[in-house]
């Protein structure tokens, strides 16, 4: 079995769709938005959809293509990333012969999933994708991705004189640990589905344990 076939199998029962879209789905040089991320978001999506409902075909395409345009976190175009991805997703699905309403549904979910875009998700599928993607930003995986991205951006792990920013302004561009308070701990309150919110609370506690363990060692 080829690597593409093996990765596609993780998106069952939409293996064929995954095989068609994965070659367009992510940049090869970003380990925080790679195939592993897409598979985790799909697993999160399945957990939420099992309780909330929603069109799984729409969700599968939205998960596979939500990061199909790569824009670095520190890029001035970051807030446009989800719009660019939504436009590309629409074009890719059009080439596959999808119906316009279904392409629009996928594009809307992708457009509104981004924290940076700050757009409200209007459909159930859009709410599920947003929650499923944000779950991957908290918990143990969220901590790992935070430090990975900080390394890509050239940030330090923490301020050695004031790790918790008790006497300075938070600056998550300079220190990875600051990102916990600037963004990650605040994500849970914004979850759009009941199932997603329950999962987020569990992961937030894991993230707080990561912080506590780090502080114990520094």
PDB file of C-alpha atoms in Angstrom:
ATOM      1  CA  UNK A   1       0.000   0.000   0.000  1.00  0.00           C
ATOM      2  CA  UNK A   2       1.340   3.446  -0.898  1.00  0.00           C
ATOM      3  CA  UNK A   3       1.759   6.183   1.701  1.00  0.00           C
ATOM      4  CA  UNK A   4      -1.122   8.132   0.142  1.00  0.00           C
ATOM      5  CA  UNK A   5      -3.401   5.105   0.368  1.00  0.00           C
ATOM      6  CA  UNK A   6      -2.383   4.526   3.982  1.00  0.00           C
ATOM      7  CA  UNK A   7      -3.065   8.140   4.922  1.00  0.00           C
ATOM      8  CA  UNK A   8      -6.343   8.137   3.009  1.00  0.00           C
ATOM      9  CA  UNK A   9      -7.523   5.100   4.974  1.00  0.00           C
ATOM     10  CA  UNK A  10      -7.498   7.245   8.117  1.00  0.00           C
ATOM     11  CA  UNK A  11     -10.400   9.251   6.663  1.00  0.00           C
ATOM     12  CA  UNK A  12     -12.754   6.290   6.309  1.00  0.00           C
ATOM     13  CA  UNK A  13     -15.405   6.065   4.997  1.00  0.00           C
ATOM     14  CA  UNK A  14     -14.136   8.792   2.628  1.00  0.00           C
ATOM     15  CA  UNK A  15     -10.886   7.157   1.535  1.00  0.00           C
ATOM     16  CA  UNK A  16     -11.426   7.992  -2.149  1.00  0.00           C
ATOM     17  CA  UNK A  17     -12.100  11.648  -1.411  1.00  0.00           C
ATOM     18  CA  UNK A  18      -9.046  11.767   0.844  1.00  0.00           C
ATOM     19  CA  UNK A  19      -6.843  10.275  -1.865  1.00  0.00           C
ATOM     20  CA  UNK A  20      -8.047  12.982  -4.260  1.00  0.00           C
ATOM     21  CA  UNK A  21      -7.577  15.885  -1.838  1.00  0.00           C
ATOM     22  CA  UNK A  22      -4.555  15.024   0.316  1.00  0.00           C
ATOM     23  CA  UNK A  23      -2.023  15.977  -2.395  1.00  0.00           C
ATOM     24  CA  UNK A  24      -3.439  19.515  -2.185  1.00  0.00           C
ATOM     25  CA  UNK A  25      -4.128  19.619   1.540  1.00  0.00           C
ATOM     26  CA  UNK A  26      -1.000  20.892   3.305  1.00  0.00           C
ATOM     27  CA  UNK A  27       2.525  22.195   2.945  1.00  0.00           C
ATOM     28  CA  UNK A  28       5.323  19.661   3.306  1.00  0.00           C
ATOM     29  CA  UNK A  29       7.448  21.839   5.584  1.00  0.00           C
ATOM     30  CA  UNK A  30       5.042  22.571   8.442  1.00  0.00           C
ATOM     31  CA  UNK A  31       4.807  19.862  11.076  1.00  0.00           C
ATOM     32  CA  UNK A  32       2.019  21.648  12.934  1.00  0.00           C
ATOM     33  CA  UNK A  33      -0.305  21.638   9.905  1.00  0.00           C
ATOM     34  CA  UNK A  34       0.526  18.301   8.308  1.00  0.00           C
ATOM     35  CA  UNK A  35      -1.202  14.999   7.610  1.00  0.00           C
ATOM     36  CA  UNK A  36      -1.051  14.098  11.293  1.00  0.00           C
ATOM     37  CA  UNK A  37      -2.924  17.309  12.146  1.00  0.00           C
ATOM     38  CA  UNK A  38      -5.606  16.546   9.557  1.00  0.00           C
ATOM     39  CA  UNK A  39      -6.076  13.026  10.910  1.00  0.00           C
ATOM     40  CA  UNK A  40      -6.410  14.315  14.483  1.00  0.00           C
ATOM     41  CA  UNK A  41      -8.943  16.943  13.379  1.00  0.00           C
ATOM     42  CA  UNK A  42     -10.911  14.242  11.542  1.00  0.00           C
ATOM     43  CA  UNK A  43     -10.982  12.093  14.684  1.00  0.00           C
ATOM     44  CA  UNK A  44     -12.172  15.101  16.679  1.00  0.00           C
ATOM     45  CA  UNK A  45     -14.798  15.753  14.016  1.00  0.00           C
ATOM     46  CA  UNK A  46     -16.123  12.202  14.226  1.00  0.00           C
ATOM     47  CA  UNK A  47     -16.438  12.452  18.021  1.00  0.00           C
ATOM     48  CA  UNK A  48     -18.379  15.692  17.809  1.00  0.00           C
ATOM     49  CA  UNK A  49     -20.519  14.692  14.825  1.00  0.00           C
ATOM     50  CA  UNK A  50     -21.577  11.488  16.582  1.00  0.00           C
ATOM     51  CA  UNK A  51     -23.361  13.653  19.170  1.00  0.00           C
ATOM     52  CA  UNK A  52     -24.256  16.764  17.183  1.00  0.00           C
ATOM     53  CA  UNK A  53     -25.084  15.397  13.719  1.00  0.00           C
ATOM     54  CA  UNK A  54     -24.014  17.091  10.497  1.00  0.00           C
ATOM     55  CA  UNK A  55     -23.128  16.035   6.958  1.00  0.00           C
ATOM     56  CA  UNK A  56     -20.023  13.848   7.170  1.00  0.00           C
ATOM     57  CA  UNK A  57     -19.150  14.252   3.486  1.00  0.00           C
ATOM     58  CA  UNK A  58     -19.120  18.038   3.845  1.00  0.00           C
ATOM     59  CA  UNK A  59     -17.097  17.687   7.027  1.00  0.00           C
ATOM     60  CA  UNK A  60     -14.572  15.323   5.449  1.00  0.00           C
ATOM     61  CA  UNK A  61     -13.850  17.729   2.603  1.00  0.00           C
ATOM     62  CA  UNK A  62     -13.664  20.685   5.006  1.00  0.00           C
ATOM     63  CA  UNK A  63     -11.240  18.885   7.313  1.00  0.00           C
ATOM     64  CA  UNK A  64      -9.036  17.771   4.430  1.00  0.00           C
ATOM     65  CA  UNK A  65      -8.821  21.254   2.884  1.00  0.00           C
ATOM     66  CA  UNK A  66      -9.026  23.646   5.833  1.00  0.00           C
ATOM     67  CA  UNK A  67      -5.252  24.267   5.741  1.00  0.00           C
ATOM     68  CA  UNK A  68      -4.762  23.886   1.980  1.00  0.00           C
ATOM     69  CA  UNK A  69      -3.223  27.364   1.709  1.00  0.00           C
ATOM     70  CA  UNK A  70      -0.194  27.748   3.976  1.00  0.00           C
ATOM     71  CA  UNK A  71       0.356  31.142   5.622  1.00  0.00           C
ATOM     72  CA  UNK A  72       2.873  31.473   8.453  1.00  0.00           C
ATOM     73  CA  UNK A  73       1.585  32.607  11.849  1.00  0.00           C
ATOM     74  CA  UNK A  74       3.695  35.780  11.693  1.00  0.00           C
ATOM     75  CA  UNK A  75       2.694  36.705   8.153  1.00  0.00           C
ATOM     76  CA  UNK A  76       0.697  39.927   7.580  1.00  0.00           C
ATOM     77  CA  UNK A  77      -1.592  37.778   5.421  1.00  0.00           C
ATOM     78  CA  UNK A  78      -2.425  35.412   8.300  1.00  0.00           C
ATOM     79  CA  UNK A  79      -5.978  36.727   8.711  1.00  0.00           C
ATOM     80  CA  UNK A  80      -6.601  35.947   5.023  1.00  0.00           C
ATOM     81  CA  UNK A  81      -5.456  32.308   5.221  1.00  0.00           C
ATOM     82  CA  UNK A  82      -8.908  30.790   5.705  1.00  0.00           C
ATOM     83  CA  UNK A  83     -10.391  32.868   2.871  1.00  0.00           C
ATOM     84  CA  UNK A  84      -7.627  31.768   0.529  1.00  0.00           C
ATOM     85  CA  UNK A  85      -8.101  28.153   1.600  1.00  0.00           C
ATOM     86  CA  UNK A  86     -11.864  28.380   1.122  1.00  0.00           C
ATOM     87  CA  UNK A  87     -11.404  29.711  -2.413  1.00  0.00           C
ATOM     88  CA  UNK A  88      -8.927  26.982  -3.280  1.00  0.00           C
ATOM     89  CA  UNK A  89     -11.195  24.307  -1.776  1.00  0.00           C
ATOM     90  CA  UNK A  90     -14.111  25.529  -3.912  1.00  0.00           C
ATOM     91  CA  UNK A  91     -11.965  25.233  -7.041  1.00  0.00           C
ATOM     92  CA  UNK A  92     -10.677  21.760  -6.160  1.00  0.00           C
ATOM     93  CA  UNK A  93     -14.147  20.406  -5.424  1.00  0.00           C
ATOM     94  CA  UNK A  94     -15.502  22.002  -8.603  1.00  0.00           C
ATOM     95  CA  UNK A  95     -12.893  20.036 -10.558  1.00  0.00           C
ATOM     96  CA  UNK A  96     -14.211  16.876  -8.889  1.00  0.00           C
ATOM     97  CA  UNK A  97     -17.751  17.663 -10.035  1.00  0.00           C
ATOM     98  CA  UNK A  98     -19.285  18.619  -6.687  1.00  0.00           C
ATOM     99  CA  UNK A  99     -22.629  20.435  -6.600  1.00  0.00           C
ATOM    100  CA  UNK A 100     -22.424  24.181  -5.956  1.00  0.00           C
ATOM    101  CA  UNK A 101     -24.366  24.122  -2.648  1.00  0.00           C
ATOM    102  CA  UNK A 102     -22.036  21.446  -1.268  1.00  0.00           C
ATOM    103  CA  UNK A 103     -18.932  23.333  -2.415  1.00  0.00           C
ATOM    104  CA  UNK A 104     -20.298  26.477  -0.785  1.00  0.00           C
ATOM    105  CA  UNK A 105     -20.941  24.591   2.458  1.00  0.00           C
ATOM    106  CA  UNK A 106     -17.368  23.327   2.547  1.00  0.00           C
ATOM    107  CA  UNK A 107     -15.984  26.752   1.703  1.00  0.00           C
ATOM    108  CA  UNK A 108     -18.027  28.418   4.460  1.00  0.00           C
ATOM    109  CA  UNK A 109     -16.789  25.923   7.047  1.00  0.00           C
ATOM    110  CA  UNK A 110     -13.192  26.550   6.002  1.00  0.00           C
ATOM    111  CA  UNK A 111     -13.627  30.322   5.857  1.00  0.00           C
ATOM    112  CA  UNK A 112     -14.971  30.534   9.422  1.00  0.00           C
ATOM    113  CA  UNK A 113     -12.816  27.922  11.151  1.00  0.00           C
ATOM    114  CA  UNK A 114      -9.865  30.248  11.695  1.00  0.00           C
ATOM    115  CA  UNK A 115      -9.224  32.063  14.967  1.00  0.00           C
ATOM    116  CA  UNK A 116      -7.400  34.800  13.052  1.00  0.00           C
ATOM    117  CA  UNK A 117     -10.283  35.403  10.643  1.00  0.00           C
ATOM    118  CA  UNK A 118     -12.739  35.930  13.538  1.00  0.00           C
ATOM    119  CA  UNK A 119     -15.837  35.113  11.472  1.00  0.00           C
ATOM    120  CA  UNK A 120     -18.912  33.413  13.002  1.00  0.00           C
ATOM    121  CA  UNK A 121     -19.698  29.911  11.684  1.00  0.00           C
ATOM    122  CA  UNK A 122     -23.309  29.802  10.474  1.00  0.00           C
ATOM    123  CA  UNK A 123     -23.790  26.101   9.723  1.00  0.00           C
ATOM    124  CA  UNK A 124     -23.551  23.058  11.959  1.00  0.00           C
ATOM    125  CA  UNK A 125     -20.684  21.715   9.855  1.00  0.00           C
ATOM    126  CA  UNK A 126     -18.812  25.001  10.221  1.00  0.00           C
ATOM    127  CA  UNK A 127     -19.262  24.946  13.989  1.00  0.00           C
ATOM    128  CA  UNK A 128     -18.038  21.356  14.146  1.00  0.00           C
ATOM    129  CA  UNK A 129     -14.945  22.061  12.041  1.00  0.00           C
ATOM    130  CA  UNK A 130     -14.047  25.088  14.140  1.00  0.00           C
ATOM    131  CA  UNK A 131     -14.350  23.071  17.356  1.00  0.00           C
ATOM    132  CA  UNK A 132     -12.501  20.047  15.960  1.00  0.00           C
ATOM    133  CA  UNK A 133      -9.608  22.199  14.764  1.00  0.00           C
ATOM    134  CA  UNK A 134      -9.365  24.161  18.024  1.00  0.00           C
ATOM    135  CA  UNK A 135      -9.282  20.961  20.045  1.00  0.00           C
ATOM    136  CA  UNK A 136      -5.932  20.307  18.382  1.00  0.00           C
ATOM    137  CA  UNK A 137      -4.623  23.579  19.812  1.00  0.00           C
ATOM    138  CA  UNK A 138      -5.099  22.567  23.456  1.00  0.00           C
ATOM    139  CA  UNK A 139      -4.134  19.565  25.538  1.00  0.00           C
ATOM    140  CA  UNK A 140      -0.800  17.780  25.174  1.00  0.00           C
ATOM    141  CA  UNK A 141      -0.825  18.070  21.379  1.00  0.00           C
ATOM    142  CA  UNK A 142      -1.661  21.746  21.628  1.00  0.00           C
ATOM    143  CA  UNK A 143       1.345  22.341  23.877  1.00  0.00           C
ATOM    144  CA  UNK A 144       3.619  20.436  21.491  1.00  0.00           C
ATOM    145  CA  UNK A 145       2.344  22.403  18.502  1.00  0.00           C
ATOM    146  CA  UNK A 146       2.756  25.679  20.393  1.00  0.00           C
ATOM    147  CA  UNK A 147       6.434  25.005  21.058  1.00  0.00           C
ATOM    148  CA  UNK A 148       6.982  23.700  17.529  1.00  0.00           C
ATOM    149  CA  UNK A 149       5.540  26.876  16.016  1.00  0.00           C
ATOM    150  CA  UNK A 150       7.550  29.028  18.424  1.00  0.00           C
ATOM    151  CA  UNK A 151      10.678  27.324  17.133  1.00  0.00           C
ATOM    152  CA  UNK A 152       9.672  28.069  13.536  1.00  0.00           C
ATOM    153  CA  UNK A 153       9.135  31.709  14.468  1.00  0.00           C
ATOM    154  CA  UNK A 154      12.417  32.001  16.385  1.00  0.00           C
ATOM    155  CA  UNK A 155      10.723  32.616  19.753  1.00  0.00           C
ATOM    156  CA  UNK A 156      12.107  31.668  23.147  1.00  0.00           C
ATOM    157  CA  UNK A 157      10.432  29.097  25.394  1.00  0.00           C
ATOM    158  CA  UNK A 158       9.800  31.598  28.208  1.00  0.00           C
ATOM    159  CA  UNK A 159      11.124  34.762  29.822  1.00  0.00           C
ATOM    160  CA  UNK A 160      13.748  33.531  32.303  1.00  0.00           C
ATOM    161  CA  UNK A 161      13.164  36.523  34.596  1.00  0.00           C
ATOM    162  CA  UNK A 162       9.358  36.470  34.571  1.00  0.00           C
ATOM    163  CA  UNK A 163       7.929  33.247  33.026  1.00  0.00           C
ATOM    164  CA  UNK A 164       4.308  34.077  33.901  1.00  0.00           C
ATOM    165  CA  UNK A 165       4.483  37.758  32.900  1.00  0.00           C
ATOM    166  CA  UNK A 166       3.590  38.924  36.397  1.00  0.00           C
ATOM    167  CA  UNK A 167       5.505  42.199  35.952  1.00  0.00           C
ATOM    168  CA  UNK A 168       5.530  42.661  32.184  1.00  0.00           C
ATOM    169  CA  UNK A 169       3.204  42.610  29.197  1.00  0.00           C
ATOM    170  CA  UNK A 170       2.459  39.213  27.661  1.00  0.00           C
ATOM    171  CA  UNK A 171       4.328  38.741  24.383  1.00  0.00           C
ATOM    172  CA  UNK A 172       3.667  35.444  22.619  1.00  0.00           C
ATOM    173  CA  UNK A 173       5.808  36.501  19.654  1.00  0.00           C
ATOM    174  CA  UNK A 174       8.837  36.504  21.946  1.00  0.00           C
ATOM    175  CA  UNK A 175       7.953  33.627  24.306  1.00  0.00           C
ATOM    176  CA  UNK A 176       6.048  30.401  23.633  1.00  0.00           C
ATOM    177  CA  UNK A 177       4.773  30.119  27.198  1.00  0.00           C
ATOM    178  CA  UNK A 178       3.039  33.482  26.889  1.00  0.00           C
ATOM    179  CA  UNK A 179       0.878  31.985  24.128  1.00  0.00           C
ATOM    180  CA  UNK A 180      -0.826  29.764  26.695  1.00  0.00           C
ATOM    181  CA  UNK A 181      -2.396  32.828  28.334  1.00  0.00           C
ATOM    182  CA  UNK A 182      -2.692  35.012  25.242  1.00  0.00           C
ATOM    183  CA  UNK A 183      -4.703  32.423  23.305  1.00  0.00           C
ATOM    184  CA  UNK A 184      -4.750  28.764  24.298  1.00  0.00           C
ATOM    185  CA  UNK A 185      -6.436  29.062  27.703  1.00  0.00           C
ATOM    186  CA  UNK A 186      -9.056  31.339  26.146  1.00  0.00           C
ATOM    187  CA  UNK A 187     -10.118  29.002  23.366  1.00  0.00           C
ATOM    188  CA  UNK A 188     -12.397  26.802  25.480  1.00  0.00           C
ATOM    189  CA  UNK A 189     -14.935  29.538  26.166  1.00  0.00           C
ATOM    190  CA  UNK A 190     -15.524  29.990  22.443  1.00  0.00           C
ATOM    191  CA  UNK A 191     -16.462  26.431  21.465  1.00  0.00           C
ATOM    192  CA  UNK A 192     -19.639  26.293  19.416  1.00  0.00           C
ATOM    193  CA  UNK A 193     -20.978  22.786  20.131  1.00  0.00           C
ATOM    194  CA  UNK A 194     -21.802  21.120  23.434  1.00  0.00           C
ATOM    195  CA  UNK A 195     -19.797  18.028  22.541  1.00  0.00           C
ATOM    196  CA  UNK A 196     -16.797  20.110  21.522  1.00  0.00           C
ATOM    197  CA  UNK A 197     -16.950  22.185  24.690  1.00  0.00           C
ATOM    198  CA  UNK A 198     -16.927  19.077  26.874  1.00  0.00           C
ATOM    199  CA  UNK A 199     -13.838  17.765  25.097  1.00  0.00           C
ATOM    200  CA  UNK A 200     -12.201  21.191  25.323  1.00  0.00           C
ATOM    201  CA  UNK A 201     -12.597  21.320  29.106  1.00  0.00           C
ATOM    202  CA  UNK A 202     -10.803  17.985  29.401  1.00  0.00           C
ATOM    203  CA  UNK A 203      -7.947  19.132  27.204  1.00  0.00           C
ATOM    204  CA  UNK A 204      -7.628  22.472  28.924  1.00  0.00           C
ATOM    205  CA  UNK A 205      -6.933  20.667  32.189  1.00  0.00           C
ATOM    206  CA  UNK A 206      -4.137  18.734  30.444  1.00  0.00           C
ATOM    207  CA  UNK A 207      -2.710  22.004  29.169  1.00  0.00           C
ATOM    208  CA  UNK A 208      -2.725  23.441  32.680  1.00  0.00           C
ATOM    209  CA  UNK A 209      -0.837  20.366  33.886  1.00  0.00           C
ATOM    210  CA  UNK A 210       1.758  20.939  31.163  1.00  0.00           C
ATOM    211  CA  UNK A 211       2.195  24.496  32.424  1.00  0.00           C
ATOM    212  CA  UNK A 212       2.492  23.326  36.026  1.00  0.00           C
ATOM    213  CA  UNK A 213       5.100  20.697  35.123  1.00  0.00           C
ATOM    214  CA  UNK A 214       7.131  23.264  33.187  1.00  0.00           C
ATOM    215  CA  UNK A 215       7.059  25.749  36.037  1.00  0.00           C
ATOM    216  CA  UNK A 216       8.187  23.020  38.419  1.00  0.00           C
ATOM    217  CA  UNK A 217      11.318  22.515  36.327  1.00  0.00           C
ATOM    218  CA  UNK A 218      12.288  26.170  35.838  1.00  0.00           C
TER     219      UNK A 218
END
